[in-house]
Tab-separated table of N, CA and C in Angstrom:
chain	number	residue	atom	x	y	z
O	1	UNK	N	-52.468	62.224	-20.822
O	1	UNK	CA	-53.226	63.252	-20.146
O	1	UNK	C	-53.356	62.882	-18.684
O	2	UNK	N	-53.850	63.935	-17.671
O	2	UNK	CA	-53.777	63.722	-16.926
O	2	UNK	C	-54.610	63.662	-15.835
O	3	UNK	N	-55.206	62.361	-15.714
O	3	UNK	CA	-56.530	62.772	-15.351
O	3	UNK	C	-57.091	61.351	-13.880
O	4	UNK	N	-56.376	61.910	-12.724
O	4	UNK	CA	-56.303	61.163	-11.861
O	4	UNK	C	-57.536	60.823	-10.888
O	5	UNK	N	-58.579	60.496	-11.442
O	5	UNK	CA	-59.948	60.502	-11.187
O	5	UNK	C	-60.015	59.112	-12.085
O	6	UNK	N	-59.550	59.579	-13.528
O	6	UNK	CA	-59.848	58.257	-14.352
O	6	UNK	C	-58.855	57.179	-14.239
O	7	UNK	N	-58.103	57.478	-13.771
O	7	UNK	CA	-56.995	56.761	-13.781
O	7	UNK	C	-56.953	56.110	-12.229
O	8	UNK	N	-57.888	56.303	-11.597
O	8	UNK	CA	-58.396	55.525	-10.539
O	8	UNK	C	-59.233	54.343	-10.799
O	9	UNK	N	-60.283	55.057	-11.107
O	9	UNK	CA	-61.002	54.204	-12.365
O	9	UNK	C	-60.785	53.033	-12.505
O	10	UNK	N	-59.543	53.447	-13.596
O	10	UNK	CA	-58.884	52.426	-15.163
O	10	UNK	C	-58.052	51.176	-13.994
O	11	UNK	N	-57.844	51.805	-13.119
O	11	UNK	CA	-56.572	50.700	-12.353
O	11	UNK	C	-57.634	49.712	-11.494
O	12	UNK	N	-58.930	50.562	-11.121
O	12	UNK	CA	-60.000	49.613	-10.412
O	12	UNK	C	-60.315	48.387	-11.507
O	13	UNK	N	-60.966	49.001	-12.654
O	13	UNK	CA	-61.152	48.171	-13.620
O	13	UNK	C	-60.269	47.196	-14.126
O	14	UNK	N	-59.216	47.362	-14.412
O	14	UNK	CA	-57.885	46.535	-14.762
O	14	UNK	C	-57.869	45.007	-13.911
O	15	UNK	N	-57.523	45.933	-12.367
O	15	UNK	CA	-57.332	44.970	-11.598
O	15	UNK	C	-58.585	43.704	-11.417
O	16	UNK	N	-60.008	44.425	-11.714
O	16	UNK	CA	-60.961	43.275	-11.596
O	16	UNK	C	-61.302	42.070	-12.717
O	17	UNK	N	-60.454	42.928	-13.844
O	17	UNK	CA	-60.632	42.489	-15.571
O	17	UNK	C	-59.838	41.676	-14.955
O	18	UNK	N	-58.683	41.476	-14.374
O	18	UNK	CA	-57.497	40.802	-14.366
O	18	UNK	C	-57.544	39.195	-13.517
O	19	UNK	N	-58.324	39.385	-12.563
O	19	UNK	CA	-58.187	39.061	-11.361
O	19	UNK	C	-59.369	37.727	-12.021
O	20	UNK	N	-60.067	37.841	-12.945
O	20	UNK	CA	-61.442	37.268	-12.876
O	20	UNK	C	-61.969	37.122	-14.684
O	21	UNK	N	-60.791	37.809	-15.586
O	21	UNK	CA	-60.981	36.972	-16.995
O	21	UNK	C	-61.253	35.732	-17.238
O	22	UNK	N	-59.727	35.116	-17.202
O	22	UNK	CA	-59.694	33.510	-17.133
O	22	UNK	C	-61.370	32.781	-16.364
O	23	UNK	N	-61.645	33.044	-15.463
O	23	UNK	CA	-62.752	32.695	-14.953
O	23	UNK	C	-63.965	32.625	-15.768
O	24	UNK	N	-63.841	33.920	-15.947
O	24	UNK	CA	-65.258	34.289	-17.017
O	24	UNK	C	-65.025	33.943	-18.310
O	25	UNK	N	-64.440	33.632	-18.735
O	25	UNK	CA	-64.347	32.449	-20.015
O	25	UNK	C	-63.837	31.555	-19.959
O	26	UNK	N	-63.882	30.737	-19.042
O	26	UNK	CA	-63.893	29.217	-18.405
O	26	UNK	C	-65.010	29.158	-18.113
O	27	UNK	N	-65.649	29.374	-17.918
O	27	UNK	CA	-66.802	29.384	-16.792
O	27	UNK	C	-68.169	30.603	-17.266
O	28	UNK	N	-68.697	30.425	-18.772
O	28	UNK	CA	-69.282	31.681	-18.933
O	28	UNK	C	-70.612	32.190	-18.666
O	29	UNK	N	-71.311	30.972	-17.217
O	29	UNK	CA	-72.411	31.164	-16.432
O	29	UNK	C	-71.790	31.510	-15.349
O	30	UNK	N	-70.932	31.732	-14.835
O	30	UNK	CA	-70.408	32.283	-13.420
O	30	UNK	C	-70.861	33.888	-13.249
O	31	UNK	N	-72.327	33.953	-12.911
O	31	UNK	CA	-72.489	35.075	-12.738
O	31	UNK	C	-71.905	36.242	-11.847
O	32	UNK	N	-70.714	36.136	-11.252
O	32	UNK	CA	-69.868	36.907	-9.737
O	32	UNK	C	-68.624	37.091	-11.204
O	33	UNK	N	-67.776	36.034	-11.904
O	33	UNK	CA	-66.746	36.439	-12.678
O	33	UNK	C	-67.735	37.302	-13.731
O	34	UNK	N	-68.712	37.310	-14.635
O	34	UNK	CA	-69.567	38.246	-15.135
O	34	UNK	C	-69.849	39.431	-14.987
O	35	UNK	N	-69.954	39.773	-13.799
O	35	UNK	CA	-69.917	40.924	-13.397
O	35	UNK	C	-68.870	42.032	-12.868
O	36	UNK	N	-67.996	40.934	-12.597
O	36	UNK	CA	-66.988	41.959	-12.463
O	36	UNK	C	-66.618	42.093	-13.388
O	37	UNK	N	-66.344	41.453	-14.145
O	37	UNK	CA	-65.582	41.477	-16.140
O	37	UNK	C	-66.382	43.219	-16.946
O	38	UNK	N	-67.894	43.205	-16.138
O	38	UNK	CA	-69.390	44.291	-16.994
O	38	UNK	C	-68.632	45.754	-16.115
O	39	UNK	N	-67.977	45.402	-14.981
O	39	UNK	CA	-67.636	46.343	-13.717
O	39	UNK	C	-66.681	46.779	-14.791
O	40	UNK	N	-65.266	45.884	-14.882
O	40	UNK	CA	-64.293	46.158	-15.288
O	40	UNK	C	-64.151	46.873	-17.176
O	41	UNK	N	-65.460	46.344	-18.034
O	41	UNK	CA	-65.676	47.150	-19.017
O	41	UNK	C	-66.179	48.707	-18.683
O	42	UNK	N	-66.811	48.729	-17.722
O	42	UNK	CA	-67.586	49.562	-17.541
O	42	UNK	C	-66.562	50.570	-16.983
O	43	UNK	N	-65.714	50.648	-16.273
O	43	UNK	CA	-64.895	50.860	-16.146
O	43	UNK	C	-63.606	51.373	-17.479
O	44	UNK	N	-63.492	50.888	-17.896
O	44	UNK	CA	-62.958	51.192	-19.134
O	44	UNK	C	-63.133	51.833	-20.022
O	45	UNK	N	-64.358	51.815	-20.241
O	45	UNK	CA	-65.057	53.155	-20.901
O	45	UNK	C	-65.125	54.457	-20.144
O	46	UNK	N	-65.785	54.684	-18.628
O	46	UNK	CA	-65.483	55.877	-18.183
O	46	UNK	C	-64.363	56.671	-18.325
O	47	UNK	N	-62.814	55.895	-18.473
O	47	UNK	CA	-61.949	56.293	-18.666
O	47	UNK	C	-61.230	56.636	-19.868
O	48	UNK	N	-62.019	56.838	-21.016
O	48	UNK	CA	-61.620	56.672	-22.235
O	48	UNK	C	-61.086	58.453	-22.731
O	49	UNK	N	-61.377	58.904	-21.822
O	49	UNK	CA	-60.637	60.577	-21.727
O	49	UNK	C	-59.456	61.015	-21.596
O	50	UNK	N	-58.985	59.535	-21.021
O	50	UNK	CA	-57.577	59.814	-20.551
O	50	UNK	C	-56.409	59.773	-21.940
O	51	UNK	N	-57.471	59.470	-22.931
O	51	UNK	CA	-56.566	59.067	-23.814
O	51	UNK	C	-56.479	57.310	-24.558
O	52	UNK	N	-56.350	56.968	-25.438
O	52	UNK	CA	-55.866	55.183	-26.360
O	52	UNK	C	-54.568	55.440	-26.348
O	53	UNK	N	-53.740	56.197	-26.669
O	53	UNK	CA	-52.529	56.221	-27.608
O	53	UNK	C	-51.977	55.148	-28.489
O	54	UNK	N	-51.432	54.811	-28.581
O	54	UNK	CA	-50.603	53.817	-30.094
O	54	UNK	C	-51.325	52.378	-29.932
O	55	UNK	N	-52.054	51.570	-28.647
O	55	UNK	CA	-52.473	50.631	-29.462
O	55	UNK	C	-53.594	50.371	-30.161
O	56	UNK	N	-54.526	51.635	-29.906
O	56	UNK	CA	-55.584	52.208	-30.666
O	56	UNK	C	-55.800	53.263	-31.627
O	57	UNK	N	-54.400	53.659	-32.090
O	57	UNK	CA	-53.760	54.180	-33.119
O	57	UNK	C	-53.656	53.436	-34.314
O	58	UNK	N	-53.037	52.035	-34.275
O	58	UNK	CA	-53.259	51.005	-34.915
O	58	UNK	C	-53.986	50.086	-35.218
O	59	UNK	N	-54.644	49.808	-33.871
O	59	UNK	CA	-56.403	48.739	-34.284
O	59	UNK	C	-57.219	49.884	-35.165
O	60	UNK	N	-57.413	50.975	-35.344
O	60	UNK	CA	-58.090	51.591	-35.928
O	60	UNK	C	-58.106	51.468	-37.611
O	61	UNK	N	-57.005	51.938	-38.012
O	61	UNK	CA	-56.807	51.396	-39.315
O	61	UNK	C	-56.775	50.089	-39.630
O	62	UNK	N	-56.215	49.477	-38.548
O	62	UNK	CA	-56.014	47.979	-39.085
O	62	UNK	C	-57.450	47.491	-39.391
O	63	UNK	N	-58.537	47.660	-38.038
O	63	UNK	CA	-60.105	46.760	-38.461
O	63	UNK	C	-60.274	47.841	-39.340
O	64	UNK	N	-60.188	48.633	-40.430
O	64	UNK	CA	-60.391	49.367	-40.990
O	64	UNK	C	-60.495	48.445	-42.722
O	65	UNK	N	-59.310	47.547	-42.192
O	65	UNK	CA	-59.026	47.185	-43.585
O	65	UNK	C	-60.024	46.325	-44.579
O	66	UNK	N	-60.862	46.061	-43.843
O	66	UNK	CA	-62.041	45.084	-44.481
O	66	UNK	C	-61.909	43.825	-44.406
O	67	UNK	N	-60.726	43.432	-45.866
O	67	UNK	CA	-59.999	42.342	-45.763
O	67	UNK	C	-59.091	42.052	-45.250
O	68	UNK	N	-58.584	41.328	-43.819
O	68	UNK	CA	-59.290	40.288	-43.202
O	68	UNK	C	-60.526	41.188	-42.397
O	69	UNK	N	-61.182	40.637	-41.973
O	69	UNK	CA	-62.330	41.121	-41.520
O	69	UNK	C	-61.453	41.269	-39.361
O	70	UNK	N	-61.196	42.200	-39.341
O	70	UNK	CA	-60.318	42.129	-38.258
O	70	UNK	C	-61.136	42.759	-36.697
O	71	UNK	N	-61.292	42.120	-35.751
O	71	UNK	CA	-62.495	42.545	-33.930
O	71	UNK	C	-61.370	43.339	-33.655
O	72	UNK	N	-61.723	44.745	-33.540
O	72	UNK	CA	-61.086	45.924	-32.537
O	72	UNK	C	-60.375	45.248	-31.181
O	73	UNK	N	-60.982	44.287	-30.256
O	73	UNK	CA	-60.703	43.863	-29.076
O	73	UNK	C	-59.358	42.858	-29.185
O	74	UNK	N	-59.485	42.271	-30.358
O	74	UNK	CA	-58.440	41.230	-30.297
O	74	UNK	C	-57.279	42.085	-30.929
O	75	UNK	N	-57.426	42.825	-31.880
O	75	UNK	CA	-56.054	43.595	-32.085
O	75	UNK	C	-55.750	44.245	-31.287
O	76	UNK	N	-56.192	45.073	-30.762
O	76	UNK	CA	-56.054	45.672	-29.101
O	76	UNK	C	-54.799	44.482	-28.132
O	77	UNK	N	-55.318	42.863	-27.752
O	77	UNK	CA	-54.754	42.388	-27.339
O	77	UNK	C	-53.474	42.097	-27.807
O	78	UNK	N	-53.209	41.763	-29.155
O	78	UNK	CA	-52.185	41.473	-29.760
O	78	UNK	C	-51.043	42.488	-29.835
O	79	UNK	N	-51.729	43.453	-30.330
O	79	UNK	CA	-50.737	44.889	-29.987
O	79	UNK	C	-50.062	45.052	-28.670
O	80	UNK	N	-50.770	45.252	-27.930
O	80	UNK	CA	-50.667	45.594	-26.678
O	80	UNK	C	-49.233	45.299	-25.549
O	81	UNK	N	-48.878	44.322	-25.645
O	81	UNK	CA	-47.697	43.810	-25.349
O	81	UNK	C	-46.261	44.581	-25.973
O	82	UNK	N	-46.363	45.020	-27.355
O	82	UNK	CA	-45.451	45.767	-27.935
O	82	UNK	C	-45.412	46.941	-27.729
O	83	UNK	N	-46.552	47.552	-27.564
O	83	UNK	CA	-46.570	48.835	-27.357
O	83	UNK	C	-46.319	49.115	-26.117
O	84	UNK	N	-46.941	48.196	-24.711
O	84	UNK	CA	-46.123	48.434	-23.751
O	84	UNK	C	-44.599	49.009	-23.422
O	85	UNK	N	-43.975	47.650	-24.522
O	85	UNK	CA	-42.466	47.351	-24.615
O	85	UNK	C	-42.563	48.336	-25.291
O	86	UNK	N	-42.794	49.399	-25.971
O	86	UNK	CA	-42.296	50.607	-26.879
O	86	UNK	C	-42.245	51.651	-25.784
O	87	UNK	N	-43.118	51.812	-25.068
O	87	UNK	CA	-43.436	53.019	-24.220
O	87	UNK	C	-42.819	53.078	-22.338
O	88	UNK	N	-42.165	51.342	-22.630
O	88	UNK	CA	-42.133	51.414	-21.793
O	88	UNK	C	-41.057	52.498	-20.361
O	89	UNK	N	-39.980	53.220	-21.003
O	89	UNK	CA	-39.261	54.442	-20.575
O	89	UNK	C	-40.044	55.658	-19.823
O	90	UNK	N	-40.647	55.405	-20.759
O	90	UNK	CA	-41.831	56.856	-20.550
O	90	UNK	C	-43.019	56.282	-19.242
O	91	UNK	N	-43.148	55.459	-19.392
O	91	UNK	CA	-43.919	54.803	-17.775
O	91	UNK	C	-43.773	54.509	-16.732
O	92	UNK	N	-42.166	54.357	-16.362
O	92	UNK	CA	-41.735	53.639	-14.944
O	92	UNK	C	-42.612	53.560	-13.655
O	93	UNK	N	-43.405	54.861	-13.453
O	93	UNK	CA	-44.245	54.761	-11.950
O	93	UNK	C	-45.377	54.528	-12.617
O	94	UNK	N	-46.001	54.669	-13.648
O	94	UNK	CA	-47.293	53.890	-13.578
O	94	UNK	C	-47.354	52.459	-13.957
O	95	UNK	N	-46.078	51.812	-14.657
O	95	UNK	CA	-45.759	50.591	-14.800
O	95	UNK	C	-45.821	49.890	-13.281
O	96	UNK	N	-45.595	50.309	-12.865
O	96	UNK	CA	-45.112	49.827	-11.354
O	96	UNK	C	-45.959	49.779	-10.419
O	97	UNK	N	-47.361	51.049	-10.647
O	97	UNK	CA	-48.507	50.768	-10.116
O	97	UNK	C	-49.156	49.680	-10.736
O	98	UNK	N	-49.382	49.818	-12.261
O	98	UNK	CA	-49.883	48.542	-12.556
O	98	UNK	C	-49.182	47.210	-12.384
O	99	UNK	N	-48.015	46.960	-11.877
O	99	UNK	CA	-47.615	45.569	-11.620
O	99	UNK	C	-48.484	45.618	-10.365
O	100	UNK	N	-48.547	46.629	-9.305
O	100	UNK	CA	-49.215	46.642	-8.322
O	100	UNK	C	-50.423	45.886	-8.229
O	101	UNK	N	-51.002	46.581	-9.395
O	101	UNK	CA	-52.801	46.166	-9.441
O	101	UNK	C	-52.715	45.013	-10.033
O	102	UNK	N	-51.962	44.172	-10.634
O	102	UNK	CA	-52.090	43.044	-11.551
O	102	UNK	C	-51.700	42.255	-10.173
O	103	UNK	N	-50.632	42.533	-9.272
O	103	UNK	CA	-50.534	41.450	-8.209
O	103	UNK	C	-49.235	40.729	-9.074
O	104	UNK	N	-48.263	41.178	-9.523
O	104	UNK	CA	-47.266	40.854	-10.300
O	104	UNK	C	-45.700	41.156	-9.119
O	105	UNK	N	-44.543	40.504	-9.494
O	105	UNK	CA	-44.022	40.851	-9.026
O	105	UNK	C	-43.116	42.368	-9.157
O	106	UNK	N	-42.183	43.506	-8.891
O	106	UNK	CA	-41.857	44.540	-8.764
O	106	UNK	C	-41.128	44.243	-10.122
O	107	UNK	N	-40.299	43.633	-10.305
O	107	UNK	CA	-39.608	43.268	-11.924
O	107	UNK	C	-40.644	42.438	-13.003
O	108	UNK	N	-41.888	41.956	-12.573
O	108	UNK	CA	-42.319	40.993	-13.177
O	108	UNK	C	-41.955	42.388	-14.716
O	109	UNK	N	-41.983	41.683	-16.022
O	109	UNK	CA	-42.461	42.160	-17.538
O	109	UNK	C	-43.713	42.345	-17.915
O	110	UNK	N	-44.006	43.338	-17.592
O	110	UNK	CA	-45.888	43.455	-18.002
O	110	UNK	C	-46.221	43.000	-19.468
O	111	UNK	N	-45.201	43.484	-20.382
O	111	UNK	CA	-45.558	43.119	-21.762
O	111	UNK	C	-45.652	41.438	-21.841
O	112	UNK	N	-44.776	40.919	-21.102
O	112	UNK	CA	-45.067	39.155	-21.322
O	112	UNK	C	-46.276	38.636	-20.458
O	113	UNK	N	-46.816	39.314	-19.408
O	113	UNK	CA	-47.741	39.243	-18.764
O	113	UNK	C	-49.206	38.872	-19.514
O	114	UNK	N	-49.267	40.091	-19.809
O	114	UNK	CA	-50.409	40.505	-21.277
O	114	UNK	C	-50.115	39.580	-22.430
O	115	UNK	N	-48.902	39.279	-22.703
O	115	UNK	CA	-49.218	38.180	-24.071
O	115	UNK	C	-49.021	36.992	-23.375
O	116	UNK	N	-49.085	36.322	-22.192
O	116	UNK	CA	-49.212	35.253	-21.912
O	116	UNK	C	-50.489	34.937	-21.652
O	117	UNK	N	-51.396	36.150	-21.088
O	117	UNK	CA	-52.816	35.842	-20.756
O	117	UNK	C	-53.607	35.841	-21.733
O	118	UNK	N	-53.248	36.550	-22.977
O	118	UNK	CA	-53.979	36.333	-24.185
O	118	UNK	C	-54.270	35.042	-24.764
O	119	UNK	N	-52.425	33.925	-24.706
O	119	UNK	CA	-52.526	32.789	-24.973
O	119	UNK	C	-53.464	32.242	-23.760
O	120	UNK	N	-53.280	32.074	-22.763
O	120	UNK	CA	-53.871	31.226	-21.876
O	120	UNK	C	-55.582	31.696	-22.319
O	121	UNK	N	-55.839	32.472	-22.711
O	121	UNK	CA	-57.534	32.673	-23.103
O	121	UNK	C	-57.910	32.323	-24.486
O	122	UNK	N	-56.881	31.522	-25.380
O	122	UNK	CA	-56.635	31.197	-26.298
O	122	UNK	C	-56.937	31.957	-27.804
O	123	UNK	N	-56.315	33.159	-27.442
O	123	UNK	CA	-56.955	34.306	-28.313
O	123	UNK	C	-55.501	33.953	-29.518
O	124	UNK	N	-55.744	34.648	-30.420
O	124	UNK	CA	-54.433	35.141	-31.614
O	124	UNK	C	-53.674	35.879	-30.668
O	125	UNK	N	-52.109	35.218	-30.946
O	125	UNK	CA	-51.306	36.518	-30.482
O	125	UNK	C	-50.402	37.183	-31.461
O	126	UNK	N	-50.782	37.065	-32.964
O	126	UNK	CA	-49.869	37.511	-33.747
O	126	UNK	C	-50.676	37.930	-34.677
O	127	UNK	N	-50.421	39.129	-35.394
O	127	UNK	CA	-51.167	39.881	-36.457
O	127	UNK	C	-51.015	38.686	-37.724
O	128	UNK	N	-50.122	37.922	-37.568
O	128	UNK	CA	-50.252	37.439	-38.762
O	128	UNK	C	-51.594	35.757	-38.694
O	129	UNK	N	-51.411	35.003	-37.253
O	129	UNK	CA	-52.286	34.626	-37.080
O	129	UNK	C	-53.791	35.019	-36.848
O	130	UNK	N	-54.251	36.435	-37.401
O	130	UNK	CA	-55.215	37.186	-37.561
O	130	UNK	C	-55.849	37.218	-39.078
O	131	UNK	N	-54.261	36.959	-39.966
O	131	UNK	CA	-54.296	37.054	-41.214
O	131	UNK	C	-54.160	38.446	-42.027
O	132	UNK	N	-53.395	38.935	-41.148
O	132	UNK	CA	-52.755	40.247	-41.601
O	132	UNK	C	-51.320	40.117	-42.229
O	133	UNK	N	-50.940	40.693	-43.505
O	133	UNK	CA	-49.925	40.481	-44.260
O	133	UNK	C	-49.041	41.880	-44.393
O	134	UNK	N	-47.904	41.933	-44.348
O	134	UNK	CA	-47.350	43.156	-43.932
O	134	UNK	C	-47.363	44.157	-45.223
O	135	UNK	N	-47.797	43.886	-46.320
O	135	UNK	CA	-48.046	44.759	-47.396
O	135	UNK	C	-48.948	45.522	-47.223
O	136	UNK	N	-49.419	45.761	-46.206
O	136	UNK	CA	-50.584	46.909	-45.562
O	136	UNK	C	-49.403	47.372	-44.411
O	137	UNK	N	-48.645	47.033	-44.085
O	137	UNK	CA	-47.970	48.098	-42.991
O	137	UNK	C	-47.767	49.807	-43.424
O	138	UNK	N	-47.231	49.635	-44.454
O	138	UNK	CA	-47.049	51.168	-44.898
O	138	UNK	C	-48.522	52.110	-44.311
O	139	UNK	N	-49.781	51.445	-45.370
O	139	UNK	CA	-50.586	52.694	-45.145
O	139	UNK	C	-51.213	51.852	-43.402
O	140	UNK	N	-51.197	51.307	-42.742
O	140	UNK	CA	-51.098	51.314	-41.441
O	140	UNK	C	-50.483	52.380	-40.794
O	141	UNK	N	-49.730	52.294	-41.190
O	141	UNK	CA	-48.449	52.999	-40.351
O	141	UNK	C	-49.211	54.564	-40.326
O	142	UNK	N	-49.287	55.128	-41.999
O	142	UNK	CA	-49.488	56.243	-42.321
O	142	UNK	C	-51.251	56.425	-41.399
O	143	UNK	N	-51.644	55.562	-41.228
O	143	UNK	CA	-53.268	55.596	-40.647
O	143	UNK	C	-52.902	56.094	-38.855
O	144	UNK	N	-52.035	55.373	-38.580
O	144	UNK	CA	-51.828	55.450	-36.950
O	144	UNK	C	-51.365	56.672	-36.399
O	145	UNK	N	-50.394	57.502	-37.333
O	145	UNK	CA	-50.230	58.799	-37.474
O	145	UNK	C	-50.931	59.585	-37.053
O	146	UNK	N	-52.179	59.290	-38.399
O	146	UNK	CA	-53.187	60.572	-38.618
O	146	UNK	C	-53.992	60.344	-37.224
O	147	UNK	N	-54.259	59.155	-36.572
O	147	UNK	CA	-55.182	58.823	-35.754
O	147	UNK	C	-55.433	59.623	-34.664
O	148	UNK	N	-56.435	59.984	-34.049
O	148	UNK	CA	-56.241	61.105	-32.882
O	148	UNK	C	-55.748	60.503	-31.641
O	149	UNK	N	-56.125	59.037	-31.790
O	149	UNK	CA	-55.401	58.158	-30.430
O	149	UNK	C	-53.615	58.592	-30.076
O	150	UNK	N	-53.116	58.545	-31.536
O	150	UNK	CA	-51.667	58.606	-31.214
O	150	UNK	C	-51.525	59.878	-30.216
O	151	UNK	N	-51.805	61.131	-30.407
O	151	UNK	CA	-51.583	62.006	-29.684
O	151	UNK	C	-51.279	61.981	-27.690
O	152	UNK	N	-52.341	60.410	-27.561
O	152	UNK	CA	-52.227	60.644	-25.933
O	152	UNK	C	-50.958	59.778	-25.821
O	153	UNK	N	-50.508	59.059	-26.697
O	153	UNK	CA	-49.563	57.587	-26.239
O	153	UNK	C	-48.426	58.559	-25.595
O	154	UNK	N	-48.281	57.836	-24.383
O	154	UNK	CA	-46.890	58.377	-23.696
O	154	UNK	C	-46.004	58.752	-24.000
O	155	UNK	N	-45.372	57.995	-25.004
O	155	UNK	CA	-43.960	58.625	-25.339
O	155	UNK	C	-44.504	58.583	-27.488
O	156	UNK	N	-43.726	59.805	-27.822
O	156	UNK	CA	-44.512	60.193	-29.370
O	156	UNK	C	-43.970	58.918	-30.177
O	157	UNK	N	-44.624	58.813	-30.931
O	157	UNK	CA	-44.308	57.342	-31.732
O	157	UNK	C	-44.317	58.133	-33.483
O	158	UNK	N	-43.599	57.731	-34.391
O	158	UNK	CA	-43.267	58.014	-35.679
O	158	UNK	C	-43.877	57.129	-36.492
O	159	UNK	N	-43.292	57.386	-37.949
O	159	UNK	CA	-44.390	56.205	-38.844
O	159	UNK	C	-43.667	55.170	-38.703
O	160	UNK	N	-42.173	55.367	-38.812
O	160	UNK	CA	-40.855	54.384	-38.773
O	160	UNK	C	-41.154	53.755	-37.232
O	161	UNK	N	-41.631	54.345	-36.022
O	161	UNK	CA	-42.258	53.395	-34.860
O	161	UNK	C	-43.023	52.383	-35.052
O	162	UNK	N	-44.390	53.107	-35.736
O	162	UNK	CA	-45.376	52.404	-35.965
O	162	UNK	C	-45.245	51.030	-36.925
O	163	UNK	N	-44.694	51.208	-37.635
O	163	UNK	CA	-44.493	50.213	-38.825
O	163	UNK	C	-43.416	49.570	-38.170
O	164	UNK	N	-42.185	49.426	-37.184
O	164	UNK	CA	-41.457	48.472	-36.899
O	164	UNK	C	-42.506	47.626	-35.362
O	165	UNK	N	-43.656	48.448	-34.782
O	165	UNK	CA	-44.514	48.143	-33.838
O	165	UNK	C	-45.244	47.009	-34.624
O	166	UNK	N	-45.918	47.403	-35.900
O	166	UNK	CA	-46.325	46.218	-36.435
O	166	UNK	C	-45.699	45.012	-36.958
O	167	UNK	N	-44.599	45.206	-37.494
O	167	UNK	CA	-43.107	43.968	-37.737
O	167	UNK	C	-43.015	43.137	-36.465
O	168	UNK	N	-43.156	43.966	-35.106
O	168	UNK	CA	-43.010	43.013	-33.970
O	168	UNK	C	-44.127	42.310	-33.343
O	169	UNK	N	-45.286	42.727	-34.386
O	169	UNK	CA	-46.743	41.952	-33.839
O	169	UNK	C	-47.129	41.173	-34.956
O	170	UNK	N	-46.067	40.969	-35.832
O	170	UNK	CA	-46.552	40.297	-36.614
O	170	UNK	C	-46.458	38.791	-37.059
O	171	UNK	N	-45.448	37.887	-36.107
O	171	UNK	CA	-45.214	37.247	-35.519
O	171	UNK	C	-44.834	36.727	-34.529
């Protein structure tokens, strides 16, 4: 969608999330990295109009599942990198703004970007180090579908997407 108000926003927020994570969980009395991190959520939410598409297509069902007991935020991260790399055709100029705002280089790989900073914050970067087993991909798959998130993701994603999206997050 198209909504260049929020998407001012989302790139303000990004860039301060970005700039000042690592900090704020190194450091989790640094009240200046704190606040920009509350800026940069805060931020993130105003913009939530613009659309989730596919990697909140899939955290949805997935923390859905009970067993493992699975945080919306960290599947979010784990995903995220793939779905980039899925969509990435369909993005070229806003890819390119966001290398902008990340302070990346013009070729840098955003998707390795994002799963390198996940490791460096020492989060899970694999659905299966989450404890997710791929005998739930099917009705995953069929969940991400129905989801209303899928509708904004850039480029349309299938069940046969979704379910090879989770094969590639799953180790």
């Amino acid at each position: 969608r198209d909504n260049p108000v929020a998407e001012a926003i989302a790139l303000d927020g990004l860039g301060r999330g970005w700039a000042t994570i690592e900090q704020a969980v190194a450091e989790g009395f640094n009240r200046s990295a704190r606040r920009e991190m509350m800026i940069a959520a805060l931020h993130g939410g105003l913009t939530f109009q613009k659309g989730l598409g596919a990697v909140h297509a899939l955290s949805h069902p997935l923390g859905g599942l009970g067993e493992p007991a699975l945080h919306h935020g960290m599947l979010n991260a784990v995903l995220l990198p793939h779905i980039m790399r899925f969509n990435a055709n369909a993005c070229g100029e806003k890819y390119a703004r966001l290398r902008q705002v990340l302070r990346l280089s013009a070729n840098a790989d955003l998707a390795a970007a994002v799963h390198d900073l996940v490791g460096r914050l020492h989060l899970p970067r694999t659905l299966r180090a989450m404890g997710v087993v791929d005998s739930v991909f099917p009705h995953i798959a069929r969940g991400a579908i129905a989801d209303h998130s899928s509708l904004t993701n850039p480029r349309p994603a299938s069940e046969a997407d979704y379910s090879a999206l989770l094969h590639a997050a799953l180790d």
